[in-house]
Coordinates of C-alpha atoms in Angstrom, one line a residue:
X115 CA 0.0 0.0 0.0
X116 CA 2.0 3.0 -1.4
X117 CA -0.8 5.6 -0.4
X118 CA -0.6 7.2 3.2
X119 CA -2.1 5.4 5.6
X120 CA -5.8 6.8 5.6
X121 CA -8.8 4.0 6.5
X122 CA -11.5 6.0 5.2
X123 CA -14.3 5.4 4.6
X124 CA -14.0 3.6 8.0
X125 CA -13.8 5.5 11.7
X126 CA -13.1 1.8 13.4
X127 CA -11.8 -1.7 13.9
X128 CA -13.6 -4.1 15.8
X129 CA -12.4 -7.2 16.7
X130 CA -15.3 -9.7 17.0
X131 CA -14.5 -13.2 18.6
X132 CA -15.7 -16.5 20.5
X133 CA -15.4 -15.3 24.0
X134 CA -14.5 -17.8 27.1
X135 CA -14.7 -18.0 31.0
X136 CA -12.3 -16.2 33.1
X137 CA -13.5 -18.2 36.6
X138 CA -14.8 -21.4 37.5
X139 CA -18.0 -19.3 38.1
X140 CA -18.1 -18.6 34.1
X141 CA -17.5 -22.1 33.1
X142 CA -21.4 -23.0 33.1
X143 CA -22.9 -19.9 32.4
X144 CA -20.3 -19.3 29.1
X145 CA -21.3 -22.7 27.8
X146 CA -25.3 -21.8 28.8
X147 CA -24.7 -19.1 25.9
X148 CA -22.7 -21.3 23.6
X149 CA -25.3 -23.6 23.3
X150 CA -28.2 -21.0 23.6
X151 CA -31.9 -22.9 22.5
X152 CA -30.3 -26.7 22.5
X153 CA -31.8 -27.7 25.1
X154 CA -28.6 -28.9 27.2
X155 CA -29.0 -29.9 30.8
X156 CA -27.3 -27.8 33.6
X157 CA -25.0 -31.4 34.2
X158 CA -24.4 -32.5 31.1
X159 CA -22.7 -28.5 30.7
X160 CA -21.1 -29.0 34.0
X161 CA -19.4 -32.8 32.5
X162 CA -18.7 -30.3 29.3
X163 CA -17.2 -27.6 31.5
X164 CA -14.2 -30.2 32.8
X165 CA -11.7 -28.8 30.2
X166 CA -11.9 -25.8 31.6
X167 CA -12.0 -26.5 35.1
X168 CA -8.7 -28.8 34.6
X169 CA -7.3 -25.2 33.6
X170 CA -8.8 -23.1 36.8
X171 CA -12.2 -22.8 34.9
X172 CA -10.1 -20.0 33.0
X173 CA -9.9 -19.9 29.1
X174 CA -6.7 -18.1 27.2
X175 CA -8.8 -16.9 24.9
X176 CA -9.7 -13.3 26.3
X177 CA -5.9 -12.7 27.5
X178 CA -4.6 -14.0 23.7
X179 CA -7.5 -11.3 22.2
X180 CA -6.1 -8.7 24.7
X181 CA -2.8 -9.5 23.4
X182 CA -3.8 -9.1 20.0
X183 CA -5.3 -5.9 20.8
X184 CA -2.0 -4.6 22.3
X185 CA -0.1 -5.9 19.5
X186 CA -2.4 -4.0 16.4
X187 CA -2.8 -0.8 18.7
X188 CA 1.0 -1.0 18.7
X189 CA 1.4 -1.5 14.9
X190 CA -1.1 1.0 14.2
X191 CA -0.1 4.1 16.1
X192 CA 4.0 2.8 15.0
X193 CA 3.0 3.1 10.9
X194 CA 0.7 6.3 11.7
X195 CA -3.0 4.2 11.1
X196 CA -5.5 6.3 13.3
X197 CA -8.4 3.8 13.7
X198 CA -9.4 3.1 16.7
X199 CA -9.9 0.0 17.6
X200 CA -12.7 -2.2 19.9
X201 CA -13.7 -5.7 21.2
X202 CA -16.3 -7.9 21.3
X203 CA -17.2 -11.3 21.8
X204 CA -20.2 -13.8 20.9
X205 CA -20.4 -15.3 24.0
X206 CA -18.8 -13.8 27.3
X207 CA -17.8 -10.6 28.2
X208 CA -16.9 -8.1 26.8
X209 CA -20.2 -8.7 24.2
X210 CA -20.7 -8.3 20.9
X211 CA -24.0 -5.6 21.7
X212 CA -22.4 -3.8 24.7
X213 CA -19.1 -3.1 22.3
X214 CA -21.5 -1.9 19.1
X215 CA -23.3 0.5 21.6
X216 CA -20.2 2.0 23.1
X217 CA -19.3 2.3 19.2
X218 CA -22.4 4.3 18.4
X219 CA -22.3 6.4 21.5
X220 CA -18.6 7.0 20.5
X221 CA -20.2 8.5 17.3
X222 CA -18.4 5.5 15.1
X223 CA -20.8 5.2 11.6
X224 CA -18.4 3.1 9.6
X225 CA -17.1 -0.4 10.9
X226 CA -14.5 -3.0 9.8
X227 CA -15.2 -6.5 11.5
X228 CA -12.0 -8.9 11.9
X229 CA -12.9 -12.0 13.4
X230 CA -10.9 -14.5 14.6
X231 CA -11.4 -17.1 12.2
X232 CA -9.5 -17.1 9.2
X233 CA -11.5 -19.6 6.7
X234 CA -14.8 -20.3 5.6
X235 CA -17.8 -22.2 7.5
X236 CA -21.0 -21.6 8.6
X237 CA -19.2 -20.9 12.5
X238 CA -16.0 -19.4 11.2
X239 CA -18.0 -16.9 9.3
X240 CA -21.7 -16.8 8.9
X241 CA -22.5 -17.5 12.5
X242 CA -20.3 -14.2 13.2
X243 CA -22.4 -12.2 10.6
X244 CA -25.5 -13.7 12.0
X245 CA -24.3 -12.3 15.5
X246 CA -23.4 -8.9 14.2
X247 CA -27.3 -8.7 12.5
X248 CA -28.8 -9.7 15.6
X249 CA -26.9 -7.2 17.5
X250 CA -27.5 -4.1 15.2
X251 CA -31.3 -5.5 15.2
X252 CA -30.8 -4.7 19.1
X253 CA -29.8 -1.7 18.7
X254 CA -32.2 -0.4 16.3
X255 CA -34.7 -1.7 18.7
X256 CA -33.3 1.1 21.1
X257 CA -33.9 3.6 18.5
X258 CA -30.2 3.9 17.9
X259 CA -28.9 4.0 14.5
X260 CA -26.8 0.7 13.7
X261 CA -22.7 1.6 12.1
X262 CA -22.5 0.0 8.5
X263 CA -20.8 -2.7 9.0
X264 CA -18.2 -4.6 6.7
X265 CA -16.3 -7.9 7.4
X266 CA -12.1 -7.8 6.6
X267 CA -12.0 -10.9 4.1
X268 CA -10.8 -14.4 4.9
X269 CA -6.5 -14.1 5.3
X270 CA -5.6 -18.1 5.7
X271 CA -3.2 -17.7 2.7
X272 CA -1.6 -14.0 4.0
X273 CA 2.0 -14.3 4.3
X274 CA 1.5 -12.6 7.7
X275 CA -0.5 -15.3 8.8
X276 CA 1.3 -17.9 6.9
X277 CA 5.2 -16.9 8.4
X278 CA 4.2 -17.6 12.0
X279 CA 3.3 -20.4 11.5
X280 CA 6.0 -21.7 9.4
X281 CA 8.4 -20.8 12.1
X282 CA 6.5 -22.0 14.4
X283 CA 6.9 -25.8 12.2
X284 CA 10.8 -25.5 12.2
X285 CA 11.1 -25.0 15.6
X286 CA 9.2 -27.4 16.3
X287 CA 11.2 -30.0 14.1
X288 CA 14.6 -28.5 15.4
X289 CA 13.3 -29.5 18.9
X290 CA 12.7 -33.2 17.8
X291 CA 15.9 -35.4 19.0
X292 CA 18.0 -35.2 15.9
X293 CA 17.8 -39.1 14.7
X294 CA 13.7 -39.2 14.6
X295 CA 13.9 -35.2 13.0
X296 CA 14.6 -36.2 9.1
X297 CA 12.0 -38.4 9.2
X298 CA 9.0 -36.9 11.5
X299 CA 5.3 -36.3 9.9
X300 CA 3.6 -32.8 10.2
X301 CA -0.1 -33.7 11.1
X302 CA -1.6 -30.2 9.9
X303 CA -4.9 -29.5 12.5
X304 CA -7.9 -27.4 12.0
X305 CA -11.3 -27.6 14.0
X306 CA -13.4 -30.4 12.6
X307 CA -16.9 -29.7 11.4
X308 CA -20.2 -32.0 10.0
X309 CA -19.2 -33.0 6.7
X310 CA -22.6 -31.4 5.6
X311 CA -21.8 -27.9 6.6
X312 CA -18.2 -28.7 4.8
X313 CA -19.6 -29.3 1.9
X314 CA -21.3 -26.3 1.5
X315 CA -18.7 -24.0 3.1
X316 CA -17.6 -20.7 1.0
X317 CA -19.3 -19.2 -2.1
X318 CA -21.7 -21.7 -4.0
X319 CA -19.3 -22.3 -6.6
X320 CA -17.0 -23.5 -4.4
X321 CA -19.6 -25.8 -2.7
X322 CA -18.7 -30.5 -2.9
X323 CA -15.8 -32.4 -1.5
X324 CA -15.1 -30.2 1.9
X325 CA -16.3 -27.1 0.3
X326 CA -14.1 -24.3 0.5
X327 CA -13.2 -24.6 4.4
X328 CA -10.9 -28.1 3.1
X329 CA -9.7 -26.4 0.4
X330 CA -8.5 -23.3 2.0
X331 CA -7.3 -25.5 4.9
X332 CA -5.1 -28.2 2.4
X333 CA -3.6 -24.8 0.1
X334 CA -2.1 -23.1 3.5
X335 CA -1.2 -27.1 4.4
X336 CA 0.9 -27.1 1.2
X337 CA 2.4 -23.8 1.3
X338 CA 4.5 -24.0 4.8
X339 CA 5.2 -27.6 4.2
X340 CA 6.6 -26.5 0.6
X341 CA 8.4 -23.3 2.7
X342 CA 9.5 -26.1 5.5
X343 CA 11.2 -28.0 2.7
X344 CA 12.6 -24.6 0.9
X345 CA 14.7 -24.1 4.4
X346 CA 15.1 -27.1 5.6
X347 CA 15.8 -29.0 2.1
X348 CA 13.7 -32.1 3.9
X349 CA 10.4 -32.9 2.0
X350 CA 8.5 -33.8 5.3
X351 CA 5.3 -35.9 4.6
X352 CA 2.0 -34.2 6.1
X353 CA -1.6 -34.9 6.4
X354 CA -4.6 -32.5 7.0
X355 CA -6.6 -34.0 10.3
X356 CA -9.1 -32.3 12.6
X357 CA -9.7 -32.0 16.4
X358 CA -12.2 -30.8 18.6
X359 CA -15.3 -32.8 17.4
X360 CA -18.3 -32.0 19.4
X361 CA -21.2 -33.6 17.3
X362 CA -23.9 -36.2 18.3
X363 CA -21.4 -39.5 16.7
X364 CA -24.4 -40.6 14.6
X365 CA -23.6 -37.2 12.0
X366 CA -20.6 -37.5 9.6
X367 CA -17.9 -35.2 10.8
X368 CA -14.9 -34.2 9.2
X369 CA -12.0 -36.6 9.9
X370 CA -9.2 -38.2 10.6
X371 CA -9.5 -37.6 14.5
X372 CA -5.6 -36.4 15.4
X373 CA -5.9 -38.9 18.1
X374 CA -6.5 -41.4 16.2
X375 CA -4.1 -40.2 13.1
X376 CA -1.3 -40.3 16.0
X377 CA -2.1 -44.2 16.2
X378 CA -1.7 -44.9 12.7
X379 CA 1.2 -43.3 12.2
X380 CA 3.2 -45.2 15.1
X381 CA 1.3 -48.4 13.6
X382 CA 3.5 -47.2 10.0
X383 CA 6.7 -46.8 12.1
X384 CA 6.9 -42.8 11.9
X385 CA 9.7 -41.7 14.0
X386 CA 7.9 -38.1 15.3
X387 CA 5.2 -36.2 14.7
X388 CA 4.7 -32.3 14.5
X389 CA 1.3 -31.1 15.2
X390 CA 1.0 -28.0 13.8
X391 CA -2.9 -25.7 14.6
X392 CA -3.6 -24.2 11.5
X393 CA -7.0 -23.9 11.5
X394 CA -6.7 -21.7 14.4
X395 CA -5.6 -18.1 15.4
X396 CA -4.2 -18.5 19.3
X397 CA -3.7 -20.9 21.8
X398 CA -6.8 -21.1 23.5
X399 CA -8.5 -24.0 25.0
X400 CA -9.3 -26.3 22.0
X401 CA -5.4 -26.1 21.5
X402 CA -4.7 -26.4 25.0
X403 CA -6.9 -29.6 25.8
X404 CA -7.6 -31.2 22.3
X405 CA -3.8 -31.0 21.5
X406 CA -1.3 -30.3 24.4
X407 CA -3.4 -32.6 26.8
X408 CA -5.4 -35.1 24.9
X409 CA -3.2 -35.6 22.0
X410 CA 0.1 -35.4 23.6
X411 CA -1.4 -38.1 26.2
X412 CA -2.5 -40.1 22.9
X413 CA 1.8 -39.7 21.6
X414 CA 3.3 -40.6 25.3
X415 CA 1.1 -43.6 25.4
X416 CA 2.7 -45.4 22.1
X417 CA 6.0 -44.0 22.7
X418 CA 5.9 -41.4 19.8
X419 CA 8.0 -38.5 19.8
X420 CA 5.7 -35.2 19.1
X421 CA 5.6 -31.7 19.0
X422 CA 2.8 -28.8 18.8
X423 CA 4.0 -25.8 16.7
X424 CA 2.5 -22.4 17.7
X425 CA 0.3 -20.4 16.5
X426 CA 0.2 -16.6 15.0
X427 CA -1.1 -15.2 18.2
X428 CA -0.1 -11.9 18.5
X429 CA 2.9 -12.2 16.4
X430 CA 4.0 -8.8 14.8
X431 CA 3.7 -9.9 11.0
X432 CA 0.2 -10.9 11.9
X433 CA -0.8 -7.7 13.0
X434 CA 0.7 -6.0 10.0
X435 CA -1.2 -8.3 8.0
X436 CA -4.1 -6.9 9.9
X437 CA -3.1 -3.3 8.8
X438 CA -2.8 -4.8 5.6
X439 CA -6.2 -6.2 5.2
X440 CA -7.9 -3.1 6.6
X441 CA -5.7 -0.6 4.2
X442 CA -6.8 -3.0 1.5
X443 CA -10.3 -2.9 2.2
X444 CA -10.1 1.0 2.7
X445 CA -8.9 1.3 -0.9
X446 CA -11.9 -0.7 -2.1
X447 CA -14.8 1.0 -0.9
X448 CA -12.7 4.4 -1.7
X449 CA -12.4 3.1 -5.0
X450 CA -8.6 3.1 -5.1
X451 CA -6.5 0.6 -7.3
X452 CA -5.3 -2.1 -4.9
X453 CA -3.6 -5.3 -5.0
X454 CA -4.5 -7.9 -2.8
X455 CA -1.8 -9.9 -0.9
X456 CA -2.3 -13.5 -1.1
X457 CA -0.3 -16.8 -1.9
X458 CA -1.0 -20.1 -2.9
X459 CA -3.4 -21.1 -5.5
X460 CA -7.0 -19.6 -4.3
X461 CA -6.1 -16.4 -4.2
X462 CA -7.7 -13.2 -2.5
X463 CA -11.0 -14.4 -0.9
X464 CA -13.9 -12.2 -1.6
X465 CA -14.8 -8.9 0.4
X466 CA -18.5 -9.4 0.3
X467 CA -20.1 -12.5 0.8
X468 CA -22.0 -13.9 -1.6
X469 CA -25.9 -15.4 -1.8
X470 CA -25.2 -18.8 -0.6
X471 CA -22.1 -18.8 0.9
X472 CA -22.1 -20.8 4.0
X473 CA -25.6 -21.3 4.3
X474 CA -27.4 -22.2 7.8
X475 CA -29.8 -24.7 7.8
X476 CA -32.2 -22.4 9.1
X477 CA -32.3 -19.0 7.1
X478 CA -31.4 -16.3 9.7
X479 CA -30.5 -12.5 8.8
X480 CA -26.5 -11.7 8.4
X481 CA -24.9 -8.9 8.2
X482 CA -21.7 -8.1 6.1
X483 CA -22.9 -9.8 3.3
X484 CA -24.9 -9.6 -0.1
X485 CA -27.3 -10.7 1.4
X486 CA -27.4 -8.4 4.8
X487 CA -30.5 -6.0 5.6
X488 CA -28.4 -3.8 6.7
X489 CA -26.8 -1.7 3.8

């Protein structure tokens, strides 16, 4: 971006995630909201709720966004970005409403939305626009105006997301004992999903097979293990798998299980295993348990060396990418020449989504998007 850096038409960034308990007295209530109108029993969320007790009923998650918040305040103000910037959450403190009202008393008319999800799926994407329209529904309900709202497109395949993680790989395999390194598998994890909601992840065109949320996920697979191999000169084999399944088991989910993908490689005599979080943007709690506990526990038991690579967190490059994305976005809707920055073979993602893309199975308003009632 060669102009000077100017975000208009926008007067703010807001950062929009999951949300997570920050006591053991938030543990039932944050999963009461999670899984808002499914008729869950108060125990069976309490049985739910041991992964976070195990970690003092506390997830990462809000300390990792606050992090991220320090990190693109800091990048901002250092390359001269005035944007403010806020934060809100789907389903804890501080929320998604409260933040959008502070942003309308504070006069804000214009909002980018980056969310802390990177590809496409009905929850990495849709489920977050849904959330924004019911929220600016709210406040129209108080007879406040709603901002305009836009949503910073999917950045999987941004180098500044992409280098983080890539460094995060090679230390990983430079951590291995030296006579298992040469020969270790990375075992690339994202969050698995139904099959069905897959399928019909991203823009319709991109709909069949895993949709675009396996797509996006097996292109940023490719590109660090072809970057591992560019600086390492070792061609490490690699698989995508998923984690995290949460589904009634009678409803296909994505897979192979990393627990179980751990098992068949020691079964084929791999030496080591890197297990590197790409489907996610920090180290919160499905990393945490799913991975450093469960996982690794899965790995000890059959004697298999392995290692969990980091993720971008709030790594410098990623909050330039940030910058990036909202410079980039600036220059659309100002009608400036830009050029997206993007690797891999998918390219830029779209700015707006489409009719279609990610569809719930029950129609619900969503905002950022082609189809949003909120113009």
């Amino acid at each position: 971006m060669s102009d000077a850096l100017d975000a208009t038409p926008y007067d703010a960034l807001l950062l929009l995630s999951f949300g997570g308990p920050e006591g053991p007295d938030d543990v039932v209530p944050f999963l009461e909201n999670v899984t808002r109108g499914r008729g869950i029993p108060k125990e069976r969320l309490k049985e739910v709720g041991q992964h976070y007790f195990l970690f003092g009923g506390v997830s990462p998650i809000n300390d990792q966004n606050r992090a991220l918040l320090d990190a693109l305040r800091k990048d901002f103000a250092e390359h001269g970005l005035d944007l403010p910037i806020y934060w809100g959450n789907r389903n804890w403190a501080p929320y998604l409403t409260d933040t959008l009202r502070e942003m309308v008393a504070d006069g804000r008319r214009r909002v980018l939305v980056l969310t802390t999800s990177a590809y496409a799926s009905y929850s990495g994407c849709r489920q977050y626009r849904e959330n924004l329209a019911d929220s600016l529904a709210e406040l129209a309900a108080e007879g406040l105006e709603p901002p305009r709202i836009d949503k910073l497109r999917h950045y999987f395949n941004h180098p500044g997301f992409l280098d983080p993680m890539t460094d995060g790989v090679l230390r990983s395999l430079a951590d291995l004992p030296e006579d298992v390194r040469a020969g270790a598998h990375i075992a690339f994890t994202t969050h698995s999903i139904p099959t069905a909601g897959a399928d019909t992840s991203g823009p319709p065109e991109a709909h069949g097979e895993g949709g675009a949320y396996v797509e996006e996920h097996l292109d940023v697979a490719q590109l660090i293990a072809d970057a591992v191999r560019e600086r390492t000169g070792v061609d490490h084999p690699w698989r995508l798998v998923y984690q995290s399944r949460s589904g009634a088991p009678h409803i296909p989910w994505l897979e192979p299980d990393i627990c179980d993908h751990l098992e068949t490689l020691h079964g084929a005599g791999v030496p080591a295993v890197v297990m590197a979080p790409i489907g996610f943007v920090s180290d919160h709690m499905e990393v945490l348990y799913d991975l450093d506990t469960e996982a690794t526990a899965k790995a000890e038991e059959l004697g298999l060396p392995v290692r969990r690579s980091a993720t971008v967190g709030d790594d410098p490059r990623f909050a330039a990418a940030i910058r990036d994305l909202v410079l980039e976005r600036a220059g659309v809707e100002s009608g400036r020449a830009v050029t997206p920055c993007a690797l891999g073979a998918l390219g830029a993602s779209h700015n707006l989504c489409p009719v279609g893309c990610c569809p719930a199975r029950a129609p619900r308003p969503a905002a950022a998007g082609a189809d949003s009632p909120y113009a």
